Every structure is written in C-alpha cells, then in structure tokens.
Amino acid sequence: MAADCRYELSQAAYIKLVLHSLKHRTYSVNGLLLGRVREDSPTAVVQIDDAVPLSHSHIGLLPTLELALIQVEEHFGAVGMSIVGYYHANERHDDAELSNAAKKIGDHIFRYFPRAAVLLLDNKKLAGLPKSKARDPALLLYTRDSSKSWRQAGSDGNNQLILKEPTANIVLLDYITSEKWQAIVDFDEHLDDISKDWLNPNLFK
C-alpha cells in the first residue's frame, strides 16, 4: 500500500508522457515510469525520473507488455532505476476514469513495487494550461489502497504528486507549440521498425 508517499515527477518524464498522448490523440496510450525511492525523510519520496512510451494500439496485450518490461528493466536496472509506476491516457478526451486495462497493468507493477503509482492524463487540465499558468501537472495520481482498489490520491492528503521543476509546464507548452510530439517513439513503433529507438535519446536535443 502506497500510504504517506510523495511522488516527484521530473520534467523529462512528464513531457515524454504528454507528447506520447498528443502524437496518438485518437487512441489510448500507455507507458512505464522509471525511478527510485528516497527514504531519508519522514514521508517516503518516489522519484519518477524517466518515462518509456509503450503502446498506442496494444493496450493490455500481455506478450507485448512482458517483452517491454524485460527490456526496460534490463536497460534502466543498469543505471540504478526500476519501474515505479505506469501512465495512461484515455482514447476519449472527456474520459477521466481509470480503465480496467490500466488497473490490471497497475496491479502487475504493484506486485513488484508496492508504492507503484498510476498517472492518468487529465486532458481538460492539459487543454487549459496556456491560460491557467498552473505549476502542477495535468495528471491524476492513483495509488492502491488496503482493499486493493486503485483510488485517486488527494482526497485523504496522504499521497501527492508534484513536478520536480516548477517551470515544467512552460517548457511543455514550448514543446507542444513546436510540435515536438511528432518525434516521440513508443515500443509499438519500435516493434514495427527496429530502427526507431524507444529510448528517445534525441527528444530533448
């Protein structure tokens, strides 16, 4: 159970997951969150340092998910990071509910990492960013409670999601304006064409 935990989302991870959803606006998209846990304060901190875009067409397809998990764990484990959560964007922009497929993948990650977070893109908030000047992410945080249900965090005050860099939304809007989302590659696209790199090493260059 992920009680009393703070989730710090890096600018790089945040921008990647939003750009992934914008590239495939008419599909559900998903991906993995990578990072590490800091236990040096009264409240545990899960640092989400990176995101790996997984899919825009095979949501919930276990063979594809398992293949991605193996490759992601192998690559990021070598640099001291592990899978700490999952992100999801719904096909319909007015849909703010966590789907059964998202819950099932979250459950799978929870078995290996009990502080796992599921981040759901809040399309309404994202659309309002240019006017709102908000500093918090356009995401909804879900964590698993003692009854094994995924619940939106915030109502009890125990878990919170914050952006590590307060200017992340400003940078994100620059990337959206320049249509940088066209450059992002997910694991689906890599499987179709292995010359496309799912690590997106040149995205921020």
PDB file of C-alpha atoms in Angstrom, residues 28-192:
ATOM      1  CA  SER A  28      -5.449   5.223 -25.684  1.00  0.00           C
ATOM      2  CA  VAL A  29      -1.722   5.342 -24.922  1.00  0.00           C
ATOM      3  CA  ASN A  30       0.340   3.980 -22.063  1.00  0.00           C
ATOM      4  CA  GLY A  31       3.871   3.717 -20.753  1.00  0.00           C
ATOM      5  CA  LEU A  32       6.129   2.902 -17.842  1.00  0.00           C
ATOM      6  CA  LEU A  33       7.526   5.227 -15.168  1.00  0.00           C
ATOM      7  CA  LEU A  34      11.136   4.756 -14.027  1.00  0.00           C
ATOM      8  CA  GLY A  35      12.861   5.990 -10.931  1.00  0.00           C
ATOM      9  CA  ARG A  36      13.915   5.224  -7.374  1.00  0.00           C
ATOM     10  CA  VAL A  37      12.688   5.598  -3.789  1.00  0.00           C
ATOM     11  CA  ARG A  38      14.167   8.018  -1.269  1.00  0.00           C
ATOM     12  CA  GLU A  39      13.583   7.021   2.355  1.00  0.00           C
ATOM     13  CA  ASP A  40      15.622   9.812   4.013  1.00  0.00           C
ATOM     14  CA  SER A  41      12.618  11.865   5.154  1.00  0.00           C
ATOM     15  CA  PRO A  42       9.525  11.218   7.323  1.00  0.00           C
ATOM     16  CA  THR A  43       7.486  10.696   4.140  1.00  0.00           C
ATOM     17  CA  ALA A  44       8.897   8.343   1.521  1.00  0.00           C
ATOM     18  CA  VAL A  45       9.612  10.011  -1.818  1.00  0.00           C
ATOM     19  CA  VAL A  46       9.262   8.169  -5.121  1.00  0.00           C
ATOM     20  CA  GLN A  47      11.382   9.979  -7.709  1.00  0.00           C
ATOM     21  CA  ILE A  48       9.970   9.466 -11.211  1.00  0.00           C
ATOM     22  CA  ASP A  49      12.995  10.304 -13.342  1.00  0.00           C
ATOM     23  CA  ASP A  50      12.022   8.947 -16.754  1.00  0.00           C
ATOM     24  CA  ALA A  51       9.148   7.515 -18.785  1.00  0.00           C
ATOM     25  CA  VAL A  52       9.096   4.909 -21.532  1.00  0.00           C
ATOM     26  CA  PRO A  53       6.223   5.225 -24.047  1.00  0.00           C
ATOM     27  CA  LEU A  54       4.853   1.720 -24.561  1.00  0.00           C
ATOM     28  CA  SER A  55       1.807   1.477 -26.724  1.00  0.00           C
ATOM     29  CA  HIS A  56      -0.948   3.165 -28.692  1.00  0.00           C
ATOM     30  CA  SER A  57      -2.592   0.066 -30.113  1.00  0.00           C
ATOM     31  CA  HIS A  58      -1.827  -2.990 -27.980  1.00  0.00           C
ATOM     32  CA  ILE A  59      -3.044  -1.706 -24.609  1.00  0.00           C
ATOM     33  CA  GLY A  60      -3.276  -4.601 -22.187  1.00  0.00           C
ATOM     34  CA  LEU A  61      -1.724  -7.144 -24.584  1.00  0.00           C
ATOM     35  CA  LEU A  62       0.390  -9.205 -22.185  1.00  0.00           C
ATOM     36  CA  PRO A  63       3.049 -10.607 -24.564  1.00  0.00           C
ATOM     37  CA  THR A  64       3.916  -7.070 -25.740  1.00  0.00           C
ATOM     38  CA  LEU A  65       3.893  -5.793 -22.150  1.00  0.00           C
ATOM     39  CA  GLU A  66       6.121  -8.610 -20.889  1.00  0.00           C
ATOM     40  CA  LEU A  67       8.636  -8.086 -23.699  1.00  0.00           C
ATOM     41  CA  ALA A  68       8.750  -4.359 -22.932  1.00  0.00           C
ATOM     42  CA  LEU A  69       9.100  -4.946 -19.169  1.00  0.00           C
ATOM     43  CA  ILE A  70      12.111  -7.235 -19.706  1.00  0.00           C
ATOM     44  CA  GLN A  71      13.920  -4.760 -21.974  1.00  0.00           C
ATOM     45  CA  VAL A  72      13.064  -1.730 -19.826  1.00  0.00           C
ATOM     46  CA  GLU A  73      14.137  -3.397 -16.568  1.00  0.00           C
ATOM     47  CA  GLU A  74      17.389  -4.577 -18.152  1.00  0.00           C
ATOM     48  CA  HIS A  75      18.297  -1.142 -19.515  1.00  0.00           C
ATOM     49  CA  PHE A  76      17.318   1.014 -16.540  1.00  0.00           C
ATOM     50  CA  GLY A  77      18.443  -1.502 -13.904  1.00  0.00           C
ATOM     51  CA  ALA A  78      21.988  -0.950 -15.157  1.00  0.00           C
ATOM     52  CA  VAL A  79      21.753   2.724 -14.102  1.00  0.00           C
ATOM     53  CA  GLY A  80      20.091   2.085 -10.739  1.00  0.00           C
ATOM     54  CA  MET A  81      16.497   2.759 -11.755  1.00  0.00           C
ATOM     55  CA  SER A  82      13.482   0.478 -11.604  1.00  0.00           C
ATOM     56  CA  ILE A  83       9.851   0.541 -12.718  1.00  0.00           C
ATOM     57  CA  VAL A  84       7.923   2.630 -10.163  1.00  0.00           C
ATOM     58  CA  GLY A  85       4.639   3.079 -11.976  1.00  0.00           C
ATOM     59  CA  TYR A  86       2.570   3.348 -15.107  1.00  0.00           C
ATOM     60  CA  TYR A  87       0.932   6.123 -17.098  1.00  0.00           C
ATOM     61  CA  HIS A  88      -2.226   6.048 -19.193  1.00  0.00           C
ATOM     62  CA  ALA A  89      -4.187   8.417 -21.426  1.00  0.00           C
ATOM     63  CA  ASN A  90      -7.738   7.534 -22.425  1.00  0.00           C
ATOM     64  CA  GLU A  91      -8.985   7.447 -26.009  1.00  0.00           C
ATOM     65  CA  ARG A  92     -11.819   9.888 -25.291  1.00  0.00           C
ATOM     66  CA  HIS A  93     -10.683  13.308 -24.119  1.00  0.00           C
ATOM     67  CA  ASP A  94     -13.664  13.673 -21.787  1.00  0.00           C
ATOM     68  CA  ASP A  95     -12.946  10.326 -20.083  1.00  0.00           C
ATOM     69  CA  ALA A  96     -11.285  10.829 -16.684  1.00  0.00           C
ATOM     70  CA  GLU A  97     -11.843   7.297 -15.380  1.00  0.00           C
ATOM     71  CA  LEU A  98      -9.094   4.731 -14.898  1.00  0.00           C
ATOM     72  CA  SER A  99      -9.834   1.865 -17.299  1.00  0.00           C
ATOM     73  CA  ASN A 100      -9.786  -1.826 -16.367  1.00  0.00           C
ATOM     74  CA  ALA A 101      -6.751  -2.337 -18.624  1.00  0.00           C
ATOM     75  CA  ALA A 102      -4.872   0.414 -16.761  1.00  0.00           C
ATOM     76  CA  LYS A 103      -5.827  -1.108 -13.394  1.00  0.00           C
ATOM     77  CA  LYS A 104      -4.647  -4.564 -14.459  1.00  0.00           C
ATOM     78  CA  ILE A 105      -1.253  -3.278 -15.615  1.00  0.00           C
ATOM     79  CA  GLY A 106      -1.009  -1.228 -12.412  1.00  0.00           C
ATOM     80  CA  ASP A 107      -1.715  -4.401 -10.410  1.00  0.00           C
ATOM     81  CA  HIS A 108       1.047  -6.215 -12.310  1.00  0.00           C
ATOM     82  CA  ILE A 109       3.594  -3.486 -11.428  1.00  0.00           C
ATOM     83  CA  PHE A 110       2.305  -3.258  -7.837  1.00  0.00           C
ATOM     84  CA  ARG A 111       3.321  -6.901  -7.255  1.00  0.00           C
ATOM     85  CA  TYR A 112       6.956  -5.896  -7.766  1.00  0.00           C
ATOM     86  CA  PHE A 113       6.781  -2.350  -6.388  1.00  0.00           C
ATOM     87  CA  PRO A 114       4.181  -1.760  -3.621  1.00  0.00           C
ATOM     88  CA  ARG A 115       4.464   2.035  -3.854  1.00  0.00           C
ATOM     89  CA  ALA A 116       3.537   1.974  -7.542  1.00  0.00           C
ATOM     90  CA  ALA A 117       1.727   4.986  -8.962  1.00  0.00           C
ATOM     91  CA  VAL A 118      -0.655   5.123 -11.898  1.00  0.00           C
ATOM     92  CA  LEU A 119      -0.782   8.516 -13.600  1.00  0.00           C
ATOM     93  CA  LEU A 120      -3.811   9.324 -15.756  1.00  0.00           C
ATOM     94  CA  LEU A 121      -3.598  12.241 -18.175  1.00  0.00           C
ATOM     95  CA  ASP A 122      -6.134  14.970 -17.376  1.00  0.00           C
ATOM     96  CA  ASN A 123      -6.997  16.254 -20.878  1.00  0.00           C
ATOM     97  CA  LYS A 124      -9.190  19.049 -19.556  1.00  0.00           C
ATOM     98  CA  LYS A 125      -6.372  20.423 -17.435  1.00  0.00           C
ATOM     99  CA  LEU A 126      -3.869  19.991 -20.268  1.00  0.00           C
ATOM    100  CA  ALA A 127      -6.082  21.981 -22.642  1.00  0.00           C
ATOM    101  CA  GLY A 128      -6.306  24.777 -20.079  1.00  0.00           C
ATOM    102  CA  LEU A 129      -2.565  25.086 -19.394  1.00  0.00           C
ATOM    103  CA  PRO A 130      -1.896  28.029 -21.779  1.00  0.00           C
ATOM    104  CA  LYS A 131      -4.381  30.195 -19.847  1.00  0.00           C
ATOM    105  CA  SER A 132      -4.085  28.818 -16.312  1.00  0.00           C
ATOM    106  CA  LYS A 133      -0.300  29.211 -15.787  1.00  0.00           C
ATOM    107  CA  ALA A 134      -0.603  26.235 -13.395  1.00  0.00           C
ATOM    108  CA  ARG A 135       2.529  24.762 -11.862  1.00  0.00           C
ATOM    109  CA  ASP A 136       1.044  21.354 -11.043  1.00  0.00           C
ATOM    110  CA  PRO A 137       0.956  18.503 -13.588  1.00  0.00           C
ATOM    111  CA  ALA A 138      -2.003  17.846 -15.892  1.00  0.00           C
ATOM    112  CA  LEU A 139      -2.274  14.381 -14.372  1.00  0.00           C
ATOM    113  CA  LEU A 140      -4.365  12.460 -11.863  1.00  0.00           C
ATOM    114  CA  LEU A 141      -2.466  10.297  -9.365  1.00  0.00           C
ATOM    115  CA  TYR A 142      -3.879   6.888  -8.458  1.00  0.00           C
ATOM    116  CA  THR A 143      -2.466   4.607  -5.756  1.00  0.00           C
ATOM    117  CA  ARG A 144      -3.646   1.235  -4.475  1.00  0.00           C
ATOM    118  CA  ASP A 145      -5.334   1.183  -1.087  1.00  0.00           C
ATOM    119  CA  SER A 146      -5.627  -1.565   1.541  1.00  0.00           C
ATOM    120  CA  SER A 147      -8.686  -3.008  -0.213  1.00  0.00           C
ATOM    121  CA  LYS A 148      -6.571  -3.491  -3.370  1.00  0.00           C
ATOM    122  CA  SER A 149      -8.524  -0.825  -5.259  1.00  0.00           C
ATOM    123  CA  TRP A 150      -6.949   1.985  -7.269  1.00  0.00           C
ATOM    124  CA  ARG A 151      -8.098   5.303  -5.833  1.00  0.00           C
ATOM    125  CA  GLN A 152      -7.419   8.859  -6.897  1.00  0.00           C
ATOM    126  CA  ALA A 153      -4.992  10.428  -4.454  1.00  0.00           C
ATOM    127  CA  GLY A 154      -5.525  13.772  -2.802  1.00  0.00           C
ATOM    128  CA  SER A 155      -8.810  13.259  -1.008  1.00  0.00           C
ATOM    129  CA  ASP A 156      -7.114  11.864   2.118  1.00  0.00           C
ATOM    130  CA  GLY A 157      -3.976  14.016   1.817  1.00  0.00           C
ATOM    131  CA  ASN A 158      -1.648  11.031   2.228  1.00  0.00           C
ATOM    132  CA  ASN A 159      -0.213  10.883  -1.278  1.00  0.00           C
ATOM    133  CA  GLN A 160       0.701  13.749  -3.530  1.00  0.00           C
ATOM    134  CA  LEU A 161       2.193  14.289  -6.964  1.00  0.00           C
ATOM    135  CA  ILE A 162       4.436  17.266  -7.606  1.00  0.00           C
ATOM    136  CA  LEU A 163       6.580  18.426 -10.511  1.00  0.00           C
ATOM    137  CA  LYS A 164      10.259  18.444  -9.621  1.00  0.00           C
ATOM    138  CA  GLU A 165      10.873  21.504 -11.815  1.00  0.00           C
ATOM    139  CA  PRO A 166       8.302  24.288 -11.242  1.00  0.00           C
ATOM    140  CA  THR A 167       8.698  25.564 -14.817  1.00  0.00           C
ATOM    141  CA  ALA A 168       7.877  22.172 -16.400  1.00  0.00           C
ATOM    142  CA  ASN A 169       4.513  23.311 -17.800  1.00  0.00           C
ATOM    143  CA  ILE A 170       6.136  26.307 -19.519  1.00  0.00           C
ATOM    144  CA  VAL A 171       8.716  24.029 -21.161  1.00  0.00           C
ATOM    145  CA  LEU A 172       5.969  21.555 -22.074  1.00  0.00           C
ATOM    146  CA  LEU A 173       3.953  24.260 -23.831  1.00  0.00           C
ATOM    147  CA  ASP A 174       7.045  25.198 -25.867  1.00  0.00           C
ATOM    148  CA  TYR A 175       7.398  21.570 -26.968  1.00  0.00           C
ATOM    149  CA  ILE A 176       3.706  21.389 -27.888  1.00  0.00           C
ATOM    150  CA  THR A 177       3.864  24.651 -29.879  1.00  0.00           C
ATOM    151  CA  SER A 178       6.874  23.362 -31.850  1.00  0.00           C
ATOM    152  CA  GLU A 179       5.033  20.043 -32.468  1.00  0.00           C
ATOM    153  CA  LYS A 180       7.824  18.061 -30.835  1.00  0.00           C
ATOM    154  CA  TRP A 181       5.317  15.267 -30.231  1.00  0.00           C
ATOM    155  CA  GLN A 182       5.879  14.146 -33.819  1.00  0.00           C
ATOM    156  CA  ALA A 183       9.376  12.937 -32.852  1.00  0.00           C
ATOM    157  CA  ILE A 184       8.453  10.634 -29.977  1.00  0.00           C
ATOM    158  CA  VAL A 185       8.685   6.855 -30.489  1.00  0.00           C
ATOM    159  CA  ASP A 186       6.868   4.202 -28.464  1.00  0.00           C
ATOM    160  CA  PHE A 187       7.559   0.489 -28.070  1.00  0.00           C
ATOM    161  CA  ASP A 188       4.827  -0.391 -30.602  1.00  0.00           C
ATOM    162  CA  GLU A 189       6.604   1.640 -33.269  1.00  0.00           C
ATOM    163  CA  HIS A 190       9.941   0.057 -32.351  1.00  0.00           C
ATOM    164  CA  LEU A 191       8.469  -3.432 -32.841  1.00  0.00           C
ATOM    165  CA  ASP A 192       7.218  -2.378 -36.293  1.00  0.00           C
TER     166      ASP A 192
END
